[in-house]
Amino acid sequence: MTQTKGLEGIVAATSKISSIIDGQLTYGGYTIDDLAEHATFEEIVFLLWNDRLPKQEELDQLAKALVDEAHVDDAVLETLKKAPKTANAMAAIRTAVSQLALYDEASEDMSREANYAKAIKLQAQIATLVTAYARIKKGLEPVAPKAGLSYAANFLYMLNGEEPTEVAEKAFNQALVLHADHELNASTFTARVCVATLSDIYSGVTAAMGALKGPLHGGANEAVMKMLVEIGSVEKVEEYVHNKIENKEKIMGFGHRVYKDGDPRAKHLQEMSRQLTAQIGEPQWYEMSIKIDEIMQAEKGLKPNVDFYSASTYHALGLDTELFTPIFAVSRMSGWLAHILEQYSDNRLIRPRADYIGETHRTYVSINER
Ligand code: COA
């Protein structure tokens, strides 16, 4: 049996959804650079779920459904309202995602049609849950989406109660496009393992939310922002980073299991961060990031991943730090759902083996003789 720690280098599925080949990320064969420049998030959702770009009519239908299906049951909103103010945002939203199953009569229907319909609901409702959570925490009522707005614009509208500027909509759309899918990353693999038992789609995305939450995965973007705040100024970067390196501590937002020569998504977020932090008159977040980046590349040979510049980008968009990972989930929901549908279409239970390294040949000893 082959064994590799962290399943490094193991190919555990075949997939048509996205690929990382020679450091290049594609969704269904389209490069991420091409898509980041031209595509709307709705087009990406369709592409990931259907392995082709939509025609205009199909895109209009999907965009409408993502607004029409956004309503969540009051009981789920109550859960968010009742969550302690000290609760972790991802924990609260993961719980609400799980609860959605209780209010969907088709939750156990395993037909392709029912699962596709549930995918649309989940993609619509994750935006409702994240924005409702953010507003509830501030003592505000949730805002329903507006027909005719894009998914990106609607998210910011539901969050802030006012329509975003064109610049904010474009930047947020691009961030959603860049985070939508990423081959067999930890949360997507979790989703596939879960549904490969033929468990339902809600269980699959709830499991994925749990995996995304960790700081080695989606939680890294929040950790990066906390680090930037902790450092406080460009002058203090050098000492901070060198201390971390000397103490053998990790700097969040750097390194990657698959990319060894840089994450192709990072340059887009870097440019967004540069523009947006300048626009809000807070270039220090970008400048600190650049300095950290230079030191990490020079001293450790490590390049930034998707989470590094997304932190200052989201901050410049006025988003609270605790929403960074939930926003990652809003986008990655599309990828999880694509992989879940693909797993169902050609399923086999995912069940690896463990290399047992514990004691052997022990005999039970009764409690008063131990
Ligand atoms: N800061 C400092 N050192 C890092 C590092 C980082 N962010 N990421 C990796 N390294 C170092 C490790 O300490 C290790 O060094 P060693 O061989 O001297 O012990 C080496 O690089 C390999 O790292 P490892 O953690 O084994 O790689 P991995 O493939 O298991 O993990 C990540 C990949 C992404 C989990 C890892 O790079 C990391 O923890 N990054 C920070 C968290 C993050 O940004 N996650 C988001 C990923 S998109």
Short mmCIF file of C-alpha atoms and ligand atoms in Angstrom, two decimals:
data_model
loop_
_atom_site.label_atom_id
_atom_site.label_comp_id
_atom_site.label_asym_id
_atom_site.label_seq_id
_atom_site.Cartn_x
_atom_site.Cartn_y
_atom_site.Cartn_z
CA MET A 1 0.00 0.00 0.00
CA THR A 2 1.27 3.50 -0.88
CA GLN A 3 1.22 5.96 1.99
CA THR A 4 1.80 9.70 1.85
CA LYS A 5 1.25 12.13 4.70
CA GLY A 6 -1.61 14.50 3.93
CA LEU A 7 -2.36 12.46 0.75
CA GLU A 8 0.25 14.57 -1.06
CA GLY A 9 0.49 13.66 -4.72
CA ILE A 10 -2.36 11.13 -4.52
CA VAL A 11 -4.92 11.29 -7.33
CA ALA A 12 -8.23 10.44 -5.67
CA ALA A 13 -10.82 11.23 -8.37
CA THR A 14 -11.33 11.98 -12.04
CA SER A 15 -12.99 15.31 -12.73
CA LYS A 16 -13.97 17.61 -15.61
CA ILE A 17 -14.55 20.61 -13.36
CA SER A 18 -11.19 22.30 -12.85
CA SER A 19 -7.54 21.49 -13.34
CA ILE A 20 -4.13 22.60 -12.12
CA ILE A 21 -1.63 21.71 -14.82
CA ASP A 22 1.88 23.22 -14.93
CA GLY A 23 0.86 25.81 -12.37
CA GLN A 24 -2.09 26.93 -14.52
CA LEU A 25 -5.64 26.82 -13.10
CA THR A 26 -8.54 26.23 -15.47
CA TYR A 27 -12.28 25.82 -14.96
CA GLY A 28 -13.56 23.38 -17.58
CA GLY A 29 -10.53 24.20 -19.76
CA TYR A 30 -10.81 28.02 -19.60
CA THR A 31 -7.86 29.68 -17.88
CA ILE A 32 -8.53 31.53 -14.68
CA ASP A 33 -6.91 34.64 -16.22
CA ASP A 34 -9.40 34.63 -19.08
CA LEU A 35 -12.36 34.06 -16.76
CA ALA A 36 -11.24 36.62 -14.15
CA GLU A 37 -11.10 39.26 -16.86
CA HIS A 38 -14.32 38.49 -18.70
CA ALA A 39 -16.80 36.28 -16.81
CA THR A 40 -19.59 36.96 -14.35
CA PHE A 41 -19.88 34.70 -11.33
CA GLU A 42 -23.23 33.41 -12.66
CA GLU A 43 -21.47 32.24 -15.85
CA ILE A 44 -18.92 30.44 -13.68
CA VAL A 45 -21.65 28.70 -11.68
CA PHE A 46 -23.23 27.48 -14.92
CA LEU A 47 -19.87 26.42 -16.33
CA LEU A 48 -18.92 24.44 -13.23
CA TRP A 49 -22.28 22.65 -13.08
CA ASN A 50 -22.71 21.99 -16.82
CA ASP A 51 -19.18 21.83 -18.27
CA ARG A 52 -19.94 24.61 -20.77
CA LEU A 53 -20.62 28.35 -20.78
CA PRO A 54 -24.32 29.29 -20.82
CA LYS A 55 -26.22 30.82 -23.70
CA GLN A 56 -27.89 34.15 -22.89
CA GLU A 57 -31.28 32.59 -22.12
CA GLU A 58 -29.74 29.99 -19.82
CA LEU A 59 -27.75 32.67 -18.04
CA ASP A 60 -30.85 34.83 -17.55
CA GLN A 61 -32.74 31.84 -16.15
CA LEU A 62 -30.00 30.98 -13.70
CA ALA A 63 -29.57 34.61 -12.60
CA LYS A 64 -33.32 34.85 -11.95
CA ALA A 65 -33.39 31.55 -10.05
CA LEU A 66 -30.50 32.70 -7.83
CA VAL A 67 -32.69 35.64 -6.75
CA ASP A 68 -36.00 33.72 -6.62
CA GLU A 69 -34.56 30.95 -4.42
CA ALA A 70 -32.76 33.21 -1.96
CA HIS A 71 -35.48 33.18 0.69
CA VAL A 72 -34.63 31.07 3.76
CA ASP A 73 -37.08 29.85 6.36
CA ASP A 74 -37.55 32.15 9.37
CA ALA A 75 -36.51 29.33 11.68
CA VAL A 76 -33.03 29.37 10.11
CA LEU A 77 -32.75 33.14 10.50
CA GLU A 78 -33.84 32.66 14.13
CA THR A 79 -30.86 30.36 14.63
CA LEU A 80 -28.57 33.14 13.44
CA LYS A 81 -30.39 35.65 15.65
CA LYS A 82 -30.08 33.39 18.69
CA ALA A 83 -26.40 32.60 18.15
CA PRO A 84 -24.26 34.06 20.94
CA LYS A 85 -22.52 37.26 19.89
CA THR A 86 -19.24 35.55 20.74
CA ALA A 87 -19.88 32.72 18.26
CA ASN A 88 -17.46 32.15 15.41
CA ALA A 89 -19.07 33.38 12.17
CA MET A 90 -18.21 30.23 10.20
CA ALA A 91 -19.60 28.05 13.00
CA ALA A 92 -22.87 29.98 13.00
CA ILE A 93 -23.25 29.95 9.21
CA ARG A 94 -22.19 26.28 8.92
CA THR A 95 -24.95 25.44 11.43
CA ALA A 96 -27.51 27.42 9.44
CA VAL A 97 -26.44 25.71 6.18
CA SER A 98 -27.03 22.35 7.85
CA GLN A 99 -30.43 23.51 9.10
CA LEU A 100 -31.58 24.42 5.56
CA ALA A 101 -32.09 20.69 4.94
CA LEU A 102 -34.90 20.59 7.50
CA TYR A 103 -36.96 23.02 5.45
CA ASP A 104 -36.44 21.42 2.05
CA GLU A 105 -38.92 18.63 1.40
CA ALA A 106 -36.72 17.36 -1.42
CA SER A 107 -33.62 17.14 0.77
CA GLU A 108 -33.49 13.32 0.50
CA ASP A 109 -34.51 13.12 -3.17
CA MET A 110 -31.41 11.83 -4.95
CA SER A 111 -32.55 12.37 -8.56
CA ARG A 112 -30.26 14.55 -10.72
CA GLU A 113 -33.12 17.06 -11.23
CA ALA A 114 -33.79 17.38 -7.49
CA ASN A 115 -30.09 17.73 -6.72
CA TYR A 116 -29.62 20.40 -9.40
CA ALA A 117 -32.60 22.30 -7.96
CA LYS A 118 -31.06 22.03 -4.48
CA ALA A 119 -27.75 23.31 -5.85
CA ILE A 120 -29.49 26.47 -7.08
CA LYS A 121 -31.16 26.92 -3.68
CA LEU A 122 -27.91 26.46 -1.81
CA GLN A 123 -26.02 28.89 -4.06
CA ALA A 124 -28.80 31.47 -3.60
CA GLN A 125 -29.25 30.90 0.11
CA ILE A 126 -25.60 30.96 1.17
CA ALA A 127 -25.55 34.64 0.15
CA THR A 128 -28.69 35.24 2.23
CA LEU A 129 -27.20 33.49 5.26
CA VAL A 130 -23.87 35.31 5.20
CA THR A 131 -25.38 38.76 4.66
CA ALA A 132 -28.19 38.13 7.17
CA TYR A 133 -25.65 36.99 9.76
CA ALA A 134 -23.58 40.14 9.26
CA ARG A 135 -26.62 42.42 9.57
CA ILE A 136 -28.13 40.59 12.55
CA LYS A 137 -24.83 40.96 14.38
CA LYS A 138 -25.12 44.72 13.91
CA GLY A 139 -28.75 44.77 15.10
CA LEU A 140 -30.09 45.21 11.55
CA GLU A 141 -32.79 43.28 9.70
CA PRO A 142 -31.79 41.05 6.74
CA VAL A 143 -32.35 42.53 3.27
CA ALA A 144 -33.92 40.51 0.43
CA PRO A 145 -32.11 40.40 -2.93
CA LYS A 146 -33.22 42.66 -5.77
CA ALA A 147 -34.26 41.24 -9.14
CA GLY A 148 -32.05 42.45 -11.96
CA LEU A 149 -28.86 42.80 -9.90
CA SER A 150 -25.93 40.49 -10.50
CA TYR A 151 -25.00 37.91 -7.84
CA ALA A 152 -22.01 40.04 -6.80
CA ALA A 153 -24.03 43.27 -6.65
CA ASN A 154 -26.85 41.55 -4.79
CA PHE A 155 -24.50 40.20 -2.17
CA LEU A 156 -23.18 43.70 -1.43
CA TYR A 157 -26.73 45.09 -1.59
CA MET A 158 -28.02 42.51 0.90
CA LEU A 159 -25.03 43.22 3.12
CA ASN A 160 -25.13 47.02 3.12
CA GLY A 161 -28.75 47.80 2.22
CA GLU A 162 -27.60 49.89 -0.74
CA GLU A 163 -26.44 49.05 -4.24
CA PRO A 164 -22.66 48.92 -4.66
CA THR A 165 -20.62 51.16 -6.93
CA GLU A 166 -19.63 49.71 -10.28
CA VAL A 167 -16.02 49.40 -9.07
CA ALA A 168 -17.04 47.44 -5.95
CA GLU A 169 -19.34 45.15 -7.95
CA LYS A 170 -16.62 44.43 -10.50
CA ALA A 171 -13.99 43.72 -7.84
CA PHE A 172 -16.30 41.51 -5.80
CA ASN A 173 -17.40 39.62 -8.92
CA GLN A 174 -13.76 38.98 -9.77
CA ALA A 175 -13.03 37.74 -6.25
CA LEU A 176 -15.99 35.34 -6.50
CA VAL A 177 -14.76 34.07 -9.88
CA LEU A 178 -11.25 33.48 -8.54
CA HIS A 179 -12.40 31.50 -5.48
CA ALA A 180 -15.12 29.39 -7.16
CA ASP A 181 -13.29 26.10 -7.62
CA HIS A 182 -9.88 24.60 -7.07
CA GLU A 183 -9.70 20.92 -7.94
CA LEU A 184 -9.48 18.58 -4.95
CA ASN A 185 -8.77 21.16 -2.24
CA ALA A 186 -9.46 20.06 1.34
CA SER A 187 -13.07 21.24 1.59
CA THR A 188 -14.04 19.92 -1.85
CA PHE A 189 -12.48 16.56 -1.04
CA THR A 190 -14.43 16.59 2.24
CA ALA A 191 -17.66 17.23 0.33
CA ARG A 192 -16.92 14.37 -2.07
CA VAL A 193 -16.03 11.96 0.74
CA CYS A 194 -19.27 12.83 2.50
CA VAL A 195 -21.62 12.40 -0.47
CA ALA A 196 -19.80 9.31 -1.71
CA THR A 197 -21.62 7.51 1.11
CA LEU A 198 -24.76 8.63 -0.79
CA SER A 199 -25.53 11.10 1.94
CA ASP A 200 -27.50 14.18 0.84
CA ILE A 201 -26.22 17.39 -0.73
CA TYR A 202 -26.82 19.47 2.45
CA SER A 203 -24.60 17.11 4.43
CA GLY A 204 -21.93 17.44 1.74
CA VAL A 205 -21.75 21.25 1.84
CA THR A 206 -22.01 21.36 5.64
CA ALA A 207 -19.00 19.05 5.89
CA ALA A 208 -17.18 21.24 3.36
CA MET A 209 -17.93 24.38 5.38
CA GLY A 210 -16.26 22.73 8.37
CA ALA A 211 -13.12 21.97 6.39
CA LEU A 212 -12.95 25.44 4.83
CA LYS A 213 -13.08 27.08 8.27
CA GLY A 214 -9.57 25.96 9.28
CA PRO A 215 -6.66 28.44 9.09
CA LEU A 216 -4.65 26.14 6.81
CA HIS A 217 -7.47 26.46 4.25
CA GLY A 218 -10.13 29.20 3.93
CA GLY A 219 -9.52 30.61 7.39
CA ALA A 220 -6.15 31.95 6.20
CA ASN A 221 -7.61 35.17 4.73
CA GLU A 222 -8.89 36.28 8.15
CA ALA A 223 -5.57 35.39 9.75
CA VAL A 224 -3.78 37.55 7.16
CA MET A 225 -5.94 40.59 7.97
CA LYS A 226 -5.43 40.10 11.70
CA MET A 227 -1.69 39.95 11.07
CA LEU A 228 -1.74 43.20 9.03
CA VAL A 229 -3.65 44.95 11.81
CA GLU A 230 -1.25 43.54 14.41
CA ILE A 231 1.80 44.75 12.46
CA GLY A 232 0.23 48.18 12.03
CA SER A 233 2.75 49.91 9.73
CA VAL A 234 5.19 49.24 6.90
CA GLU A 235 8.16 50.11 9.16
CA LYS A 236 7.30 47.25 11.52
CA VAL A 237 7.00 44.55 8.84
CA GLU A 238 10.66 43.58 8.70
CA GLU A 239 11.03 42.85 12.41
CA TYR A 240 7.66 41.06 12.59
CA VAL A 241 8.33 38.72 9.69
CA HIS A 242 11.91 37.96 10.75
CA ASN A 243 10.71 37.11 14.25
CA LYS A 244 8.14 34.71 12.84
CA ILE A 245 10.72 33.08 10.59
CA GLU A 246 13.23 32.73 13.46
CA ASN A 247 10.55 31.18 15.68
CA LYS A 248 9.64 28.80 12.83
CA GLU A 249 6.08 30.13 12.80
CA LYS A 250 4.05 30.22 9.61
CA ILE A 251 2.99 33.44 7.91
CA MET A 252 -0.57 32.90 6.74
CA GLY A 253 -1.31 33.45 3.06
CA PHE A 254 1.96 31.89 1.87
CA GLY A 255 2.81 28.48 0.53
CA HIS A 256 0.65 25.93 -1.21
CA ARG A 257 0.42 22.17 -1.44
CA VAL A 258 0.17 22.16 -5.23
CA TYR A 259 1.64 25.44 -6.52
CA LYS A 260 5.34 25.63 -5.90
CA ASP A 261 5.94 28.50 -8.29
CA GLY A 262 3.13 30.83 -7.29
CA ASP A 263 -0.66 30.76 -7.15
CA PRO A 264 -2.08 32.07 -10.47
CA ARG A 265 -4.99 33.74 -8.63
CA ALA A 266 -2.76 35.86 -6.40
CA LYS A 267 -1.70 38.40 -9.06
CA HIS A 268 -5.32 39.36 -9.75
CA LEU A 269 -6.02 39.91 -6.07
CA GLN A 270 -2.75 41.80 -5.69
CA GLU A 271 -3.78 44.25 -8.41
CA MET A 272 -7.26 44.62 -6.88
CA SER A 273 -5.70 45.26 -3.49
CA ARG A 274 -3.42 47.94 -4.97
CA GLN A 275 -6.27 49.77 -6.66
CA LEU A 276 -8.89 49.48 -3.93
CA THR A 277 -6.68 50.35 -0.95
CA ALA A 278 -5.51 53.46 -2.86
CA GLN A 279 -9.11 54.40 -3.62
CA ILE A 280 -10.14 54.29 0.03
CA GLY A 281 -7.03 56.21 1.04
CA GLU A 282 -5.54 53.30 3.02
CA PRO A 283 -2.61 52.17 0.86
CA GLN A 284 -0.75 50.95 3.95
CA TRP A 285 -2.53 47.57 3.81
CA TYR A 286 -1.21 46.99 0.30
CA GLU A 287 2.23 48.37 1.10
CA MET A 288 2.57 46.15 4.17
CA SER A 289 1.46 43.16 2.11
CA ILE A 290 4.03 43.90 -0.61
CA LYS A 291 6.81 44.14 1.98
CA ILE A 292 5.81 40.85 3.63
CA ASP A 293 5.64 39.25 0.18
CA GLU A 294 9.18 40.46 -0.71
CA ILE A 295 10.66 39.14 2.53
CA MET A 296 8.89 35.77 2.32
CA GLN A 297 10.06 35.22 -1.25
CA ALA A 298 13.63 36.26 -0.45
CA GLU A 299 14.00 34.44 2.87
CA LYS A 300 11.74 31.39 2.48
CA GLY A 301 11.22 31.10 -1.27
CA LEU A 302 7.47 31.06 -0.58
CA LYS A 303 4.97 32.92 -2.75
CA PRO A 304 1.57 34.32 -1.77
CA ASN A 305 -1.52 32.19 -2.26
CA VAL A 306 -5.12 33.26 -2.99
CA ASP A 307 -5.71 34.27 0.63
CA PHE A 308 -2.87 36.77 1.00
CA TYR A 309 -4.02 39.72 -1.12
CA SER A 310 -7.70 38.86 -0.76
CA ALA A 311 -7.42 40.05 2.87
CA SER A 312 -6.54 43.67 2.01
CA THR A 313 -8.89 43.56 -0.99
CA TYR A 314 -11.88 42.56 1.16
CA HIS A 315 -10.91 45.07 3.81
CA ALA A 316 -10.82 47.83 1.19
CA LEU A 317 -14.30 46.74 0.03
CA GLY A 318 -15.51 47.56 3.56
CA LEU A 319 -16.04 43.92 4.56
CA ASP A 320 -15.63 42.91 8.21
CA THR A 321 -12.74 40.51 8.81
CA GLU A 322 -14.97 37.80 10.30
CA LEU A 323 -16.84 37.67 6.98
CA PHE A 324 -13.76 36.87 4.87
CA THR A 325 -14.00 33.08 5.25
CA PRO A 326 -17.81 33.01 4.95
CA ILE A 327 -17.39 35.00 1.70
CA PHE A 328 -14.92 32.37 0.50
CA ALA A 329 -17.71 29.85 1.22
CA VAL A 330 -20.21 31.89 -0.83
CA SER A 331 -17.98 31.51 -3.86
CA ARG A 332 -16.65 27.99 -3.20
CA MET A 333 -20.22 26.74 -2.70
CA SER A 334 -20.41 26.67 -6.52
CA GLY A 335 -17.37 24.39 -6.72
CA TRP A 336 -18.51 22.12 -3.90
CA LEU A 337 -21.89 21.69 -5.60
CA ALA A 338 -20.27 20.94 -8.95
CA HIS A 339 -18.10 18.26 -7.35
CA ILE A 340 -21.02 16.79 -5.41
CA LEU A 341 -23.09 16.49 -8.63
CA GLU A 342 -20.09 14.94 -10.39
CA GLN A 343 -19.51 12.49 -7.52
CA TYR A 344 -23.16 11.36 -7.61
CA SER A 345 -22.98 10.86 -11.38
CA ASP A 346 -20.27 8.18 -11.08
CA ASN A 347 -20.08 7.24 -7.43
CA ARG A 348 -17.90 4.88 -5.48
CA LEU A 349 -17.45 5.00 -1.71
CA ILE A 350 -14.21 6.83 -0.77
CA ARG A 351 -12.53 4.74 1.87
CA PRO A 352 -8.73 4.75 2.13
CA ARG A 353 -6.64 2.71 4.54
CA ALA A 354 -4.48 3.73 7.51
CA ASP A 355 -0.97 2.49 8.21
CA TYR A 356 -1.35 1.19 11.77
CA ILE A 357 1.60 2.19 13.97
CA GLY A 358 0.15 1.38 17.40
CA GLU A 359 0.76 -1.49 19.83
CA THR A 360 -0.10 -5.05 18.82
CA HIS A 361 -0.92 -8.33 20.53
CA ARG A 362 -2.23 -6.81 23.77
CA THR A 363 -4.48 -8.74 26.12
CA TYR A 364 -7.32 -7.14 28.04
CA VAL A 365 -6.53 -6.54 31.71
CA SER A 366 -9.43 -6.07 34.14
CA ILE A 367 -9.68 -2.59 35.71
CA ASN A 368 -8.48 -3.47 39.22
CA GLU A 369 -5.37 -5.15 37.84
CA ARG A 370 -4.11 -2.16 35.76
N1 COA B 1 5.01 30.32 6.38
C1 COA B 1 6.21 29.83 6.73
N2 COA B 1 6.66 28.63 6.36
C2 COA B 1 5.85 27.90 5.58
C3 COA B 1 4.59 28.34 5.16
C4 COA B 1 4.18 29.60 5.59
N3 COA B 1 2.98 30.08 5.24
N4 COA B 1 4.00 27.41 4.40
C5 COA B 1 4.88 26.40 4.34
N5 COA B 1 5.98 26.69 5.04
C6 COA B 1 7.16 25.83 5.21
C7 COA B 1 6.86 24.79 6.28
O1 COA B 1 7.20 25.25 7.57
C8 COA B 1 7.68 23.62 5.84
O2 COA B 1 9.02 23.87 6.17
P1 COA B 1 9.96 22.69 6.70
O3 COA B 1 10.02 21.72 5.54
O4 COA B 1 11.23 23.38 7.01
O5 COA B 1 9.26 22.12 7.89
C9 COA B 1 7.59 23.71 4.30
O6 COA B 1 7.34 25.10 4.00
C10 COA B 1 6.48 22.86 3.72
O7 COA B 1 5.25 23.24 4.36
P2 COA B 1 4.06 22.26 4.72
O8 COA B 1 3.21 22.90 5.77
O9 COA B 1 4.58 20.90 4.99
O10 COA B 1 3.32 22.25 3.31
P3 COA B 1 1.89 21.63 3.04
O11 COA B 1 1.87 21.34 1.60
O12 COA B 1 1.58 20.54 3.99
O13 COA B 1 0.92 22.83 3.41
C11 COA B 1 -0.14 24.90 3.34
C12 COA B 1 0.44 23.76 2.51
C13 COA B 1 -0.91 25.83 2.40
C14 COA B 1 -1.12 24.33 4.38
C15 COA B 1 1.01 25.67 4.03
O14 COA B 1 1.83 26.27 3.05
C16 COA B 1 0.50 26.68 5.03
O15 COA B 1 0.25 26.35 6.18
N6 COA B 1 0.33 27.98 4.60
C17 COA B 1 -0.25 28.96 5.46
C18 COA B 1 -1.78 28.82 5.50
C19 COA B 1 -2.43 29.29 4.24
O16 COA B 1 -2.10 30.35 3.72
N7 COA B 1 -3.39 28.50 3.76
C20 COA B 1 -4.16 28.83 2.57
C21 COA B 1 -3.82 27.92 1.46
S1 COA B 1 -4.58 28.43 -0.06
#
